[in-house]
Coordinates of C-alpha atoms and ligand atoms in Angstrom, one line a residue:
Chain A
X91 CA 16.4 6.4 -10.5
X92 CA 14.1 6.6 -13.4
X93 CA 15.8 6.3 -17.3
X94 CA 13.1 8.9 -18.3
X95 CA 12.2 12.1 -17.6
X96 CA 8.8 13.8 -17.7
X97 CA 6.3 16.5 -17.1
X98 CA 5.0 16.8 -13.8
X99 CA 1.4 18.5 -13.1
X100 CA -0.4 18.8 -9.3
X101 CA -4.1 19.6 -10.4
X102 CA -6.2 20.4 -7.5
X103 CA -9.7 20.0 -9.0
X104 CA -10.7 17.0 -10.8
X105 CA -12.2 18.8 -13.7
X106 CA -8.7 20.4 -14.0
X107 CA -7.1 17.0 -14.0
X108 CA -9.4 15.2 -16.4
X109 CA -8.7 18.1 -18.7
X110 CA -5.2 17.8 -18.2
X111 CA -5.5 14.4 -19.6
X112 CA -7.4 14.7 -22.0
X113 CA -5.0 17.8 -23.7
X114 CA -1.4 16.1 -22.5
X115 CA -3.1 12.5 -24.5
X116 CA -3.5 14.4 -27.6
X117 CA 0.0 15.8 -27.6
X118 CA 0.9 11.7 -27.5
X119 CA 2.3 12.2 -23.8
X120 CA 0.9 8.6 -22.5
X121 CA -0.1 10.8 -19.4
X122 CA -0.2 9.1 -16.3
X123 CA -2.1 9.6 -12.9
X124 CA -0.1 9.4 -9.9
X125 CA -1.3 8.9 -6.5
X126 CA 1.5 6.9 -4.4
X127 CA 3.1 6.8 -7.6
X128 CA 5.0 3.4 -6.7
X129 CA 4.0 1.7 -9.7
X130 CA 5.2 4.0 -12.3
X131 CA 8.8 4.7 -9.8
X132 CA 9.2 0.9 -9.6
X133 CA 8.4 -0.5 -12.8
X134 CA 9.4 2.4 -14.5
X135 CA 13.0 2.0 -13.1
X136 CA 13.0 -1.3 -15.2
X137 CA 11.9 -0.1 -18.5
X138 CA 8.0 -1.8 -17.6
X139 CA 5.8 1.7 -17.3
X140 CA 6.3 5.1 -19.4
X141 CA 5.4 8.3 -19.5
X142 CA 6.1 11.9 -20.9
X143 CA 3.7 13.7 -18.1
X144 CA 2.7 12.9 -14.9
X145 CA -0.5 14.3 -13.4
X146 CA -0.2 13.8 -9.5
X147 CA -3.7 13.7 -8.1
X148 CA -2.7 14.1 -4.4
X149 CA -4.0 17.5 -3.9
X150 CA -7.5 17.0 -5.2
X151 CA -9.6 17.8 -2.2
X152 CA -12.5 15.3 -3.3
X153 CA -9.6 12.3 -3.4
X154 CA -8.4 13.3 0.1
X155 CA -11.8 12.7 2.5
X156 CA -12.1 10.3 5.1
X157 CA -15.7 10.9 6.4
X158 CA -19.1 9.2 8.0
X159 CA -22.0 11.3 5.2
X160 CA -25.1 10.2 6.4
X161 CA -25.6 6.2 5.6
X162 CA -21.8 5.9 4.0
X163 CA -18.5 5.9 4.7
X164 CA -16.5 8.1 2.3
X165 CA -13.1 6.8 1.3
X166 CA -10.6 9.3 -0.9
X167 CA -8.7 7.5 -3.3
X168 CA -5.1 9.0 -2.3
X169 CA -5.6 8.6 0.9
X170 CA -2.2 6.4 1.7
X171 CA -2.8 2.9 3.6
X172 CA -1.4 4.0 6.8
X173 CA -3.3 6.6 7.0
X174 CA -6.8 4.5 7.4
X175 CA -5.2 2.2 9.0
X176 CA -4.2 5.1 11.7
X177 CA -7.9 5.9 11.7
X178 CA -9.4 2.5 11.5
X179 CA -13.0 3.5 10.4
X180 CA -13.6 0.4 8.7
X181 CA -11.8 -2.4 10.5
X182 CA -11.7 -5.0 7.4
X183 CA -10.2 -2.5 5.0
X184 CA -7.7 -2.1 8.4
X185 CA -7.0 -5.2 8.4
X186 CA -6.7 -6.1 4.8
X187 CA -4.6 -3.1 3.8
X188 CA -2.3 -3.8 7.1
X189 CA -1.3 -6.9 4.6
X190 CA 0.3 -5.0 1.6
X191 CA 3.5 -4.4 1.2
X192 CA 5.2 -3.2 4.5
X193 CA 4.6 -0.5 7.2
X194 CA 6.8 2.1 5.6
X195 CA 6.0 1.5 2.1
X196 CA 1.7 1.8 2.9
X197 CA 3.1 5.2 4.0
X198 CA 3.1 6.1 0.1
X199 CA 0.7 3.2 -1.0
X200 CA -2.6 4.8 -1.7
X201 CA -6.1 3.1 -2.1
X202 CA -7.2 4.4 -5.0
X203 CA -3.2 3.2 -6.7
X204 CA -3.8 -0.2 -5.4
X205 CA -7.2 -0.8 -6.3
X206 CA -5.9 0.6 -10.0
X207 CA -2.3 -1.4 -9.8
X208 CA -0.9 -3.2 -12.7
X209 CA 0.6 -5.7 -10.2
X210 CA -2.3 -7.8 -10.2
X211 CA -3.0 -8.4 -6.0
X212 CA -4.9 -4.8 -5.6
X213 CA -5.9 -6.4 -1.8
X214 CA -7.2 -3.4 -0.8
X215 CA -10.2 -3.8 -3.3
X216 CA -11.3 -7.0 -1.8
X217 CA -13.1 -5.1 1.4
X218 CA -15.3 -3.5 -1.0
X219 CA -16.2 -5.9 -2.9
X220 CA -17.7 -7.6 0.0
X221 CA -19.5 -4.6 1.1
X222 CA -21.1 -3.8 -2.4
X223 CA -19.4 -0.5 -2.1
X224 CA -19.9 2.3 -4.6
X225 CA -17.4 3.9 -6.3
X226 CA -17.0 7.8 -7.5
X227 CA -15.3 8.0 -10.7
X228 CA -15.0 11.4 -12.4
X229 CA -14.4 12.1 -16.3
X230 CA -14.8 14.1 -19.4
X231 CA -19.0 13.8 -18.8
X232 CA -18.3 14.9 -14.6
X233 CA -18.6 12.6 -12.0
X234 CA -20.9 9.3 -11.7
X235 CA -21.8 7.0 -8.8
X236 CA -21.9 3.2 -9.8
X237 CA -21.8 -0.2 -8.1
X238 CA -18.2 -1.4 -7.9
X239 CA -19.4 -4.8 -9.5
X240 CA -20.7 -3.1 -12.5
X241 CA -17.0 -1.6 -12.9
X242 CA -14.5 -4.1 -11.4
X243 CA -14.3 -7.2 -13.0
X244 CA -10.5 -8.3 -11.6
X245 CA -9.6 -4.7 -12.1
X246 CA -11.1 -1.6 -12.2
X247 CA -12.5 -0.8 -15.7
X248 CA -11.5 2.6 -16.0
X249 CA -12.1 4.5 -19.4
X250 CA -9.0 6.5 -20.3
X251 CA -8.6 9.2 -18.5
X252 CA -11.2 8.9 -16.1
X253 CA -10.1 8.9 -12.3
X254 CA -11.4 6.6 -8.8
X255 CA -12.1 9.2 -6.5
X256 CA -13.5 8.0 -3.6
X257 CA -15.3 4.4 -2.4
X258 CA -19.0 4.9 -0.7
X259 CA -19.5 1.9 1.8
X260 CA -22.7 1.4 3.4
X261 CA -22.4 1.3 7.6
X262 CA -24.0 -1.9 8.0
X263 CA -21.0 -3.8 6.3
X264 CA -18.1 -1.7 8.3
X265 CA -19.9 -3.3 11.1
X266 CA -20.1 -6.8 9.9
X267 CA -18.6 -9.9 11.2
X268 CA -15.3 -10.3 8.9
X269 CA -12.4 -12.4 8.5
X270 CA -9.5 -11.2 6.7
X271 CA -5.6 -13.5 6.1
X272 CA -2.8 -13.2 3.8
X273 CA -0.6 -16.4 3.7
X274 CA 2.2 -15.7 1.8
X275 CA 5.3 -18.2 0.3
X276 CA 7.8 -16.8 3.3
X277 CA 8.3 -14.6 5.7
X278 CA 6.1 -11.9 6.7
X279 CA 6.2 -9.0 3.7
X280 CA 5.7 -9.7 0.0
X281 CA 2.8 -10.3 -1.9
X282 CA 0.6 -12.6 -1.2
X283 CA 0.2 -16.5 -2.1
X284 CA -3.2 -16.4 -1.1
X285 CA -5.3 -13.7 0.8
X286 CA -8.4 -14.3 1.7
X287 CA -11.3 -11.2 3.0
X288 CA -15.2 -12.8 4.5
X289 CA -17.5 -10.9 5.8
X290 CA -20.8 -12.4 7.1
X291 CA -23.9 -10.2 6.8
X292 CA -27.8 -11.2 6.8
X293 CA -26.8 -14.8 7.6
X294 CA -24.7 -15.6 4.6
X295 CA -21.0 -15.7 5.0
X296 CA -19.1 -13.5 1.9
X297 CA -15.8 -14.5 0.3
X298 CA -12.8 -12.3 -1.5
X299 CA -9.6 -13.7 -2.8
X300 CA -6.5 -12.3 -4.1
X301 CA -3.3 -14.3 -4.9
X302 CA -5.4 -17.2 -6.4
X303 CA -5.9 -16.4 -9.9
X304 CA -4.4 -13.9 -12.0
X305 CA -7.2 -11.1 -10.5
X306 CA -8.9 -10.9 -7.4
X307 CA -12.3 -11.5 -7.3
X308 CA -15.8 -12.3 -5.3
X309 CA -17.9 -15.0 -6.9
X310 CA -21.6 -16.0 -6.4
X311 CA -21.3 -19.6 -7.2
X312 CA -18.4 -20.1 -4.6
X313 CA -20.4 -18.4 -1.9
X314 CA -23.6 -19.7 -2.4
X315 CA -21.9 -23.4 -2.4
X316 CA -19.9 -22.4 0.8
X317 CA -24.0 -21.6 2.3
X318 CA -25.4 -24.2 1.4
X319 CA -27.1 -25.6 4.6
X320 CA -27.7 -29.1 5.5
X321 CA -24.1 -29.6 4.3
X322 CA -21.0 -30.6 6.4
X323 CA -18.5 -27.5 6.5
X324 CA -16.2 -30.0 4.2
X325 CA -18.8 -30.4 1.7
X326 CA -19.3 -26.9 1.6
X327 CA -15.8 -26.1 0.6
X328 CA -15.6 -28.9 -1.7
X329 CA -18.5 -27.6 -3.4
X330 CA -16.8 -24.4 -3.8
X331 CA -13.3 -25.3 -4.8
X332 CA -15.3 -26.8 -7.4
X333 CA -16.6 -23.7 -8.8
X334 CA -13.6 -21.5 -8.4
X335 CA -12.8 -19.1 -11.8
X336 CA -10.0 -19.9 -13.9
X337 CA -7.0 -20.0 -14.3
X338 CA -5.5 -20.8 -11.5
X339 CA -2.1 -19.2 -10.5
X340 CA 1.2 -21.7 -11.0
X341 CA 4.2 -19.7 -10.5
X342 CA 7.2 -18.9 -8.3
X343 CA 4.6 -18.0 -5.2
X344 CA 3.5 -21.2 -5.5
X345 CA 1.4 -24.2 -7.7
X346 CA -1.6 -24.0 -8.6
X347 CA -2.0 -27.3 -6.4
X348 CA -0.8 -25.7 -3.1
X349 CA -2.4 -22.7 -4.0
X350 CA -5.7 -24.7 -3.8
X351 CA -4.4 -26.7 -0.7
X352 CA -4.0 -23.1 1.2
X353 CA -7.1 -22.1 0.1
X354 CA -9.5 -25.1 1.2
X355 CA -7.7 -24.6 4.7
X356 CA -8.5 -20.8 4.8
X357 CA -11.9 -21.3 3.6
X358 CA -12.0 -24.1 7.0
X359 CA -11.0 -20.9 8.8
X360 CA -13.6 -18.6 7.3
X361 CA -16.2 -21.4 8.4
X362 CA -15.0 -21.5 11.4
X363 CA -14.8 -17.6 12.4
X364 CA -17.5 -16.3 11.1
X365 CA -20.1 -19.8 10.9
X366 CA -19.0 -21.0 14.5
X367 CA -18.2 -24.9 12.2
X368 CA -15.7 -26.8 14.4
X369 CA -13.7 -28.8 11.8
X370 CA -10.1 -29.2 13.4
Chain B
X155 CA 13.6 17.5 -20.2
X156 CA 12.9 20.6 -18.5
X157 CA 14.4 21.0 -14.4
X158 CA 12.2 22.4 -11.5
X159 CA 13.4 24.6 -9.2
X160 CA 11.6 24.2 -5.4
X161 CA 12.3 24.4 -2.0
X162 CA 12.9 21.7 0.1
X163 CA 12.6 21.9 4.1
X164 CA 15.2 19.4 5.0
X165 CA 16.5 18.7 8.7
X166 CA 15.0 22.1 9.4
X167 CA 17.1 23.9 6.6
X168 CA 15.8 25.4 3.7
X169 CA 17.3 24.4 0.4
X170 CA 16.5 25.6 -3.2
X171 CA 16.9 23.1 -5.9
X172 CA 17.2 22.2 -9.3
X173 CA 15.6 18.6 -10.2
X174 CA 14.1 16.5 -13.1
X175 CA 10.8 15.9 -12.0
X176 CA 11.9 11.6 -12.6
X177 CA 14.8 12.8 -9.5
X178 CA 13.9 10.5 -6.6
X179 CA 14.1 12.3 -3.4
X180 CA 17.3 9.5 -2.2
X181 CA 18.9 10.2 -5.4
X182 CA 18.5 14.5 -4.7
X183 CA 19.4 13.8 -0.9
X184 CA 22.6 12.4 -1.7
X185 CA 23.4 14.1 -4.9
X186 CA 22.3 17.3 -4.8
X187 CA 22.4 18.3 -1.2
X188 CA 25.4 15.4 0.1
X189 CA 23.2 13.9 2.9
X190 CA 24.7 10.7 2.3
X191 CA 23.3 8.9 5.6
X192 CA 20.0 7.6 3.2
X193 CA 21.8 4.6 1.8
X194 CA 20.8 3.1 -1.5
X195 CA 19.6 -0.5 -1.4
X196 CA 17.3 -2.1 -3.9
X197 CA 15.9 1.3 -5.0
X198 CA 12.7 -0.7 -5.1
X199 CA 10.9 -0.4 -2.0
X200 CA 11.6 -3.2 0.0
X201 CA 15.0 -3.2 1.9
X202 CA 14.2 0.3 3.9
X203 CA 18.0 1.3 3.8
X204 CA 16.9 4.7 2.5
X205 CA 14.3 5.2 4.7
X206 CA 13.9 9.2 5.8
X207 CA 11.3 10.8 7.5
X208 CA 8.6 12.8 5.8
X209 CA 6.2 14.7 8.5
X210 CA 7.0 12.5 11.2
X211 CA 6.3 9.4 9.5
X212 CA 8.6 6.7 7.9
X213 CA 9.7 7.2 3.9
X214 CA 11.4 5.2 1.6
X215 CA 13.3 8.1 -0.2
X216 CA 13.3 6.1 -3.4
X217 CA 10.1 5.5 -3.6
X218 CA 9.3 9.2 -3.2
X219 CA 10.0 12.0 -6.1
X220 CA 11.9 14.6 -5.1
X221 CA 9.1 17.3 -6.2
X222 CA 6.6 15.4 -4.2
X223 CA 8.6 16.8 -0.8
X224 CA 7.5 20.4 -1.6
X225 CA 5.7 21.7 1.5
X226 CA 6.8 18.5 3.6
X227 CA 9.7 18.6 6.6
X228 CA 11.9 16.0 5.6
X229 CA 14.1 14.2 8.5
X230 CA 17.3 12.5 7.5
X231 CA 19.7 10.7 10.0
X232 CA 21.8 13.7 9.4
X233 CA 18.9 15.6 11.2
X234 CA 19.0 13.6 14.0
X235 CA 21.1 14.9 16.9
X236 CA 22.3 12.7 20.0
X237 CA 18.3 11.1 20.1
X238 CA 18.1 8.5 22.6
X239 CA 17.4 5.7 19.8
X240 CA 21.0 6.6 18.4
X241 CA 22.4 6.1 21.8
X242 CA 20.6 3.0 22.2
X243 CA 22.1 1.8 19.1
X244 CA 25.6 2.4 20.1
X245 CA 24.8 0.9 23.9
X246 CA 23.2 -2.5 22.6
X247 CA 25.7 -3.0 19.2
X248 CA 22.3 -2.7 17.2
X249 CA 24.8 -3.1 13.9
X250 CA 27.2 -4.8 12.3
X251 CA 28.3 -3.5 9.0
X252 CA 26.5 -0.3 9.4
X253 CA 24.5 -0.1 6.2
X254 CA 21.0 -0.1 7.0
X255 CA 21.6 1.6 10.3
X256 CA 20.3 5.1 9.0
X257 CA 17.7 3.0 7.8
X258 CA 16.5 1.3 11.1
X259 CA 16.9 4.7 13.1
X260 CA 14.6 6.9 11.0
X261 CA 12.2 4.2 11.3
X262 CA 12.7 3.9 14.8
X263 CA 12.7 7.3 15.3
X264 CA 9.6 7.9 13.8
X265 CA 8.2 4.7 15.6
X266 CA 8.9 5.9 19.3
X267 CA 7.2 9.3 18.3
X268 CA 4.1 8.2 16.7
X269 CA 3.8 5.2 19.5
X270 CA 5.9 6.1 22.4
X271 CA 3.9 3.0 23.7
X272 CA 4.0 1.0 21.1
X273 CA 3.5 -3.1 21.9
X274 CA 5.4 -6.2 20.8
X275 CA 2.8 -6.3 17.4
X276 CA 3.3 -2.7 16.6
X277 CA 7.1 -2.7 16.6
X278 CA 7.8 -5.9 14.4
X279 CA 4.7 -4.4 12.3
X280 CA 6.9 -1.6 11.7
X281 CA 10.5 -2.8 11.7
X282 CA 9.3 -5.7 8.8
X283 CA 10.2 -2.7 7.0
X284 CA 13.9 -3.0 7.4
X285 CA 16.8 -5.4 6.0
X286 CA 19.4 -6.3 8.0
X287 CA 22.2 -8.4 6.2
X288 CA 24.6 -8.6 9.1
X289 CA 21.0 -10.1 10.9
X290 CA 21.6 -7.5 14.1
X291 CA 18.1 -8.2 14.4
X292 CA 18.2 -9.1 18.3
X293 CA 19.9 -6.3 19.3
X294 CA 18.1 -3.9 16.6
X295 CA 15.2 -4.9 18.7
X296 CA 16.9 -4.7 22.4
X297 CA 17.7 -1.1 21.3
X298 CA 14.3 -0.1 20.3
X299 CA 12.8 -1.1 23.4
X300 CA 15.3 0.3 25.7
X301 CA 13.9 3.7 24.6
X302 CA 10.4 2.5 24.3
X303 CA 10.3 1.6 27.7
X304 CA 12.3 4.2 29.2
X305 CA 9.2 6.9 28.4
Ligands
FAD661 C1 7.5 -2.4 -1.8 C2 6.2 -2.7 -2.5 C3 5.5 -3.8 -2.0 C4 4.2 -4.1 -2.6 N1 3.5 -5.1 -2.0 C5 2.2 -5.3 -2.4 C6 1.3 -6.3 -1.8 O1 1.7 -7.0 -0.8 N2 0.0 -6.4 -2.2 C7 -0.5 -5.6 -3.2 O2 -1.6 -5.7 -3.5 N3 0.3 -4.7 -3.9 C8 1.6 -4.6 -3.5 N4 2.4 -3.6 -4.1 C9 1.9 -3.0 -5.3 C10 1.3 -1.7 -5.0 O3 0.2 -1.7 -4.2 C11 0.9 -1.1 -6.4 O4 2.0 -0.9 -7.1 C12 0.1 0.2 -6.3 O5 0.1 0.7 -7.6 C13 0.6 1.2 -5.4 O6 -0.2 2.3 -5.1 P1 0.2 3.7 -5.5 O7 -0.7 4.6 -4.7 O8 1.7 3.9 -5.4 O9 -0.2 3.7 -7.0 P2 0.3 4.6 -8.3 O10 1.6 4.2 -8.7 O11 0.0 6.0 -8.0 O12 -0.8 4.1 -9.3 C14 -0.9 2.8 -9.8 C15 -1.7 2.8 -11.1 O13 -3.0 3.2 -10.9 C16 -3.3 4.5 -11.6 N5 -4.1 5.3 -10.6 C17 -3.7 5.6 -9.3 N6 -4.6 6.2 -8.7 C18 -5.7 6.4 -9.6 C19 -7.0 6.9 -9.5 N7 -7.4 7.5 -8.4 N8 -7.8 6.9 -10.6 C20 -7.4 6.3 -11.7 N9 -6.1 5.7 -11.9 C21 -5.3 5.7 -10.8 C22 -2.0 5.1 -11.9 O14 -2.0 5.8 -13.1 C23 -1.1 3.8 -12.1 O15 -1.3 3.3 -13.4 C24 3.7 -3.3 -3.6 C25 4.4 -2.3 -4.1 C26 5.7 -1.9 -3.5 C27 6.4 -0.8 -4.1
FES662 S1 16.7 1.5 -1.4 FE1 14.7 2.3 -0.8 S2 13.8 0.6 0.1 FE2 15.7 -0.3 -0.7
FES663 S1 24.4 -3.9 10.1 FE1 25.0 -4.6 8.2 S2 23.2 -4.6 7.1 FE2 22.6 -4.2 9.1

């Protein structure tokens, strides 16, 4: 049960909901868009999100496709987890969104809300990052096409108002070599302590972690230590645990010390998958 | 704040009615309409005790508005009539306490019909979902299988 109550819109063009936005934001609404909506249901329960209007994006045709156009595949951003998982057109996303949260709740969990979440994991971005995805994002000046690394740096750098519509990923990557694990504190739901997305393409193996810092993130230096050649697969992980951003996590989940334990091991495994490196 | 008045198609009956658009769909299930089987856990997503079923596939009611079921056939254990998974439930004493029962069949409901042949992986995959204080996890999952195997 929510304390609050609000308005509650169902655009179903984009230019109608980035209007919306714009006219319920100067009325001092604190509009919000909702895909799954979990984030504004849960935290909103406890007095941590608020809003006077909702504007529910779900039945934007543009947000809702799932197809192969030409070189790329098209990903809508309310398209819920379970259902590409059900179609498993690109198996690392599969795989990596199979990790949130648990069967029933990726049922309302949509891409586009965890890729925009608050709650700092957004796993589900990781895939793309690897693949050098683009990303659709419409707004007051219509719709633009950009790099996901010129636009997420640990989280998607939305201006206000404007909305994720869809992910473009390139076919080569969907067919790419990948390794994807979420080792959590316990059990076999919750979020993660560490998850860890590789993909190996063009020789080079590719790294994405959640659950280490306070973001998720894909970083040159650690990847171009972990190719190094000429180097044992120990020195290669060495090298990049020593270039890992900052800060690192130290919480309940666990210290920033067994975080970094956990993650040298699953960086052995990467080697090992996807680099054929015999270490254990 | 201002109240909506929709339609709901629940258990295959239509029902008109007034909610706050903040009205969770568990809180309007029980509430509103007295289809008191959803049971309210942690209201946060992660015990499965409310779980429904929303076009065939698994909900967690509280972590669905009630205005966001507009156009959708809603399932509730109240919907369910003499399903085999119910029987199977009473045959292998799948519960203790009773609590998250409604829970674990709408999920396992929804599980058999989506996978009638669903593997080991598949059916933990989807029963994570679930609580069980009373731990009737053993014969949660004897239950389960007796249908799954039976079709
Ligand atoms: C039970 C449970 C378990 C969870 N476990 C995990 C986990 O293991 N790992 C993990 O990473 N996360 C986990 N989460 C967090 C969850 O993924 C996020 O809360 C995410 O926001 C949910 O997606 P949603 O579709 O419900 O988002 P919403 O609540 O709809 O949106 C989230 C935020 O993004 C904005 N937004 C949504 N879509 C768009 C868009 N297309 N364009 C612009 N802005 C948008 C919204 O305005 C909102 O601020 C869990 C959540 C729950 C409830
Ligand atoms: S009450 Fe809905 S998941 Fe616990
Ligand atoms: S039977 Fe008591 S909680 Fe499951």
């Amino acid at each position: 049960m929510l304390p609050f109550d609000f308005e509650y819109y169902k655009p179903e063009t984009l230019q109608e909901a980035v209007e919306l936005y714009q006219y319920l934001d100067q009325q001092g609404k604190q509009p919000m868009f909702f895909s799954g909506g979990t984030e504004l249901i849960t935290l909103g329960r406890i007095d941590l999100a608020y809003t006077e209007a909702v504007i529910d994006i779900k039945d934007i045709a543009e947000c809702k496709v799932m197809q192969v156009s030409g070189d790329h595949l098209l990903i809508g951003s309310t398209l819920t987890l379970t259902q590409i998982e059900e179609a498993n057109l690109f198996p690392l996303l599969t795989k990596t969104a199979s990790q949130v949260a648990d069967h029933s709740a990726r049922g309302k969990i949509t891409l586009g809300g965890n890729i925009c979440a608050r709650i700092f994991y957004r796993e589900a971005v990781l895939p793309f990052l690897l693949a050098d995805s683009q990303v659709v994002i419409a707004g007051t000046d219509g719709g633009k096409v950009v790099a996901i690394h010129d636009v997420f740096q640990g989280e998607l750098k939305l201006k206000r108002g404007e909305i994720l519509v869809q992910t473009a990923t390139e076919s080569r990557f969907i067919r790419a070599p990948f390794f994807s694990f979420k080792r959590r504190q316990q059990w076999e739901t919750g979020y993660p302590l560490i998850t860890v997305a590789a993909l190996k393409i063009d020789q080079e193996v590719r790294v994405a972690v959640s659950g280490l810092c306070p973001f998720p993130f894909r970083s040159k230096e650690v990847e171009t230590a972990l190719n190094k050649s000429g180097q044992s697969a120990v020195a290669r992980v060495d090298g990049a645990l020593a270039v890992l951003p900052k800060p690192i996590l130290n919480d309940v989940e666990g210290s920033a010390e067994y975080r970094l334990f956990v993650l040298r091991n699953l960086l052995v495994d990467v080697l090992a998958a996807l680099d054929g490196v015999r270490i254990r | 704040m201002q109240s909506h008045t929709i339609t709901l198609n629940i258990n295959e009956e239509i029902h008109i009615v007034a909610v706050k658009a903040a009205d969770t769909l568990l809180y309007t299930i029980r509430g509103k309409l007295g289809l008191t089987g959803a049971k309210p856990g942690c209201l946060n997503g992660d015990c499965g005790a409310c779980t429904v079923n929303v076009d065939g596939w698994p909900m967690k009611s509280c972590l669905m508005l009630t205005v966001e079921a507009v156009g959708k056939k809603v399932t509730t254990i109240e919907g369910l009539r003499e399903t085999p998974i119910q029987q199977a439930f009473v045959e292998n004493f799948a519960f203790q306490c009773g609590y998250c029962t409604p829970g674990f069949i709408m999920n396992c409901h929804s599980l058999i019909q989506q996978h009638p042949d669903a593997d080991d992986q598949t059916i933990k995959e989807w029963l994570e979902s679930n609580i069980c204080r009373c731990t009737s996890y053993i014969e949660i999952e004897k239950a389960v299988k007796s249908v799954l195997n039976k079709k």
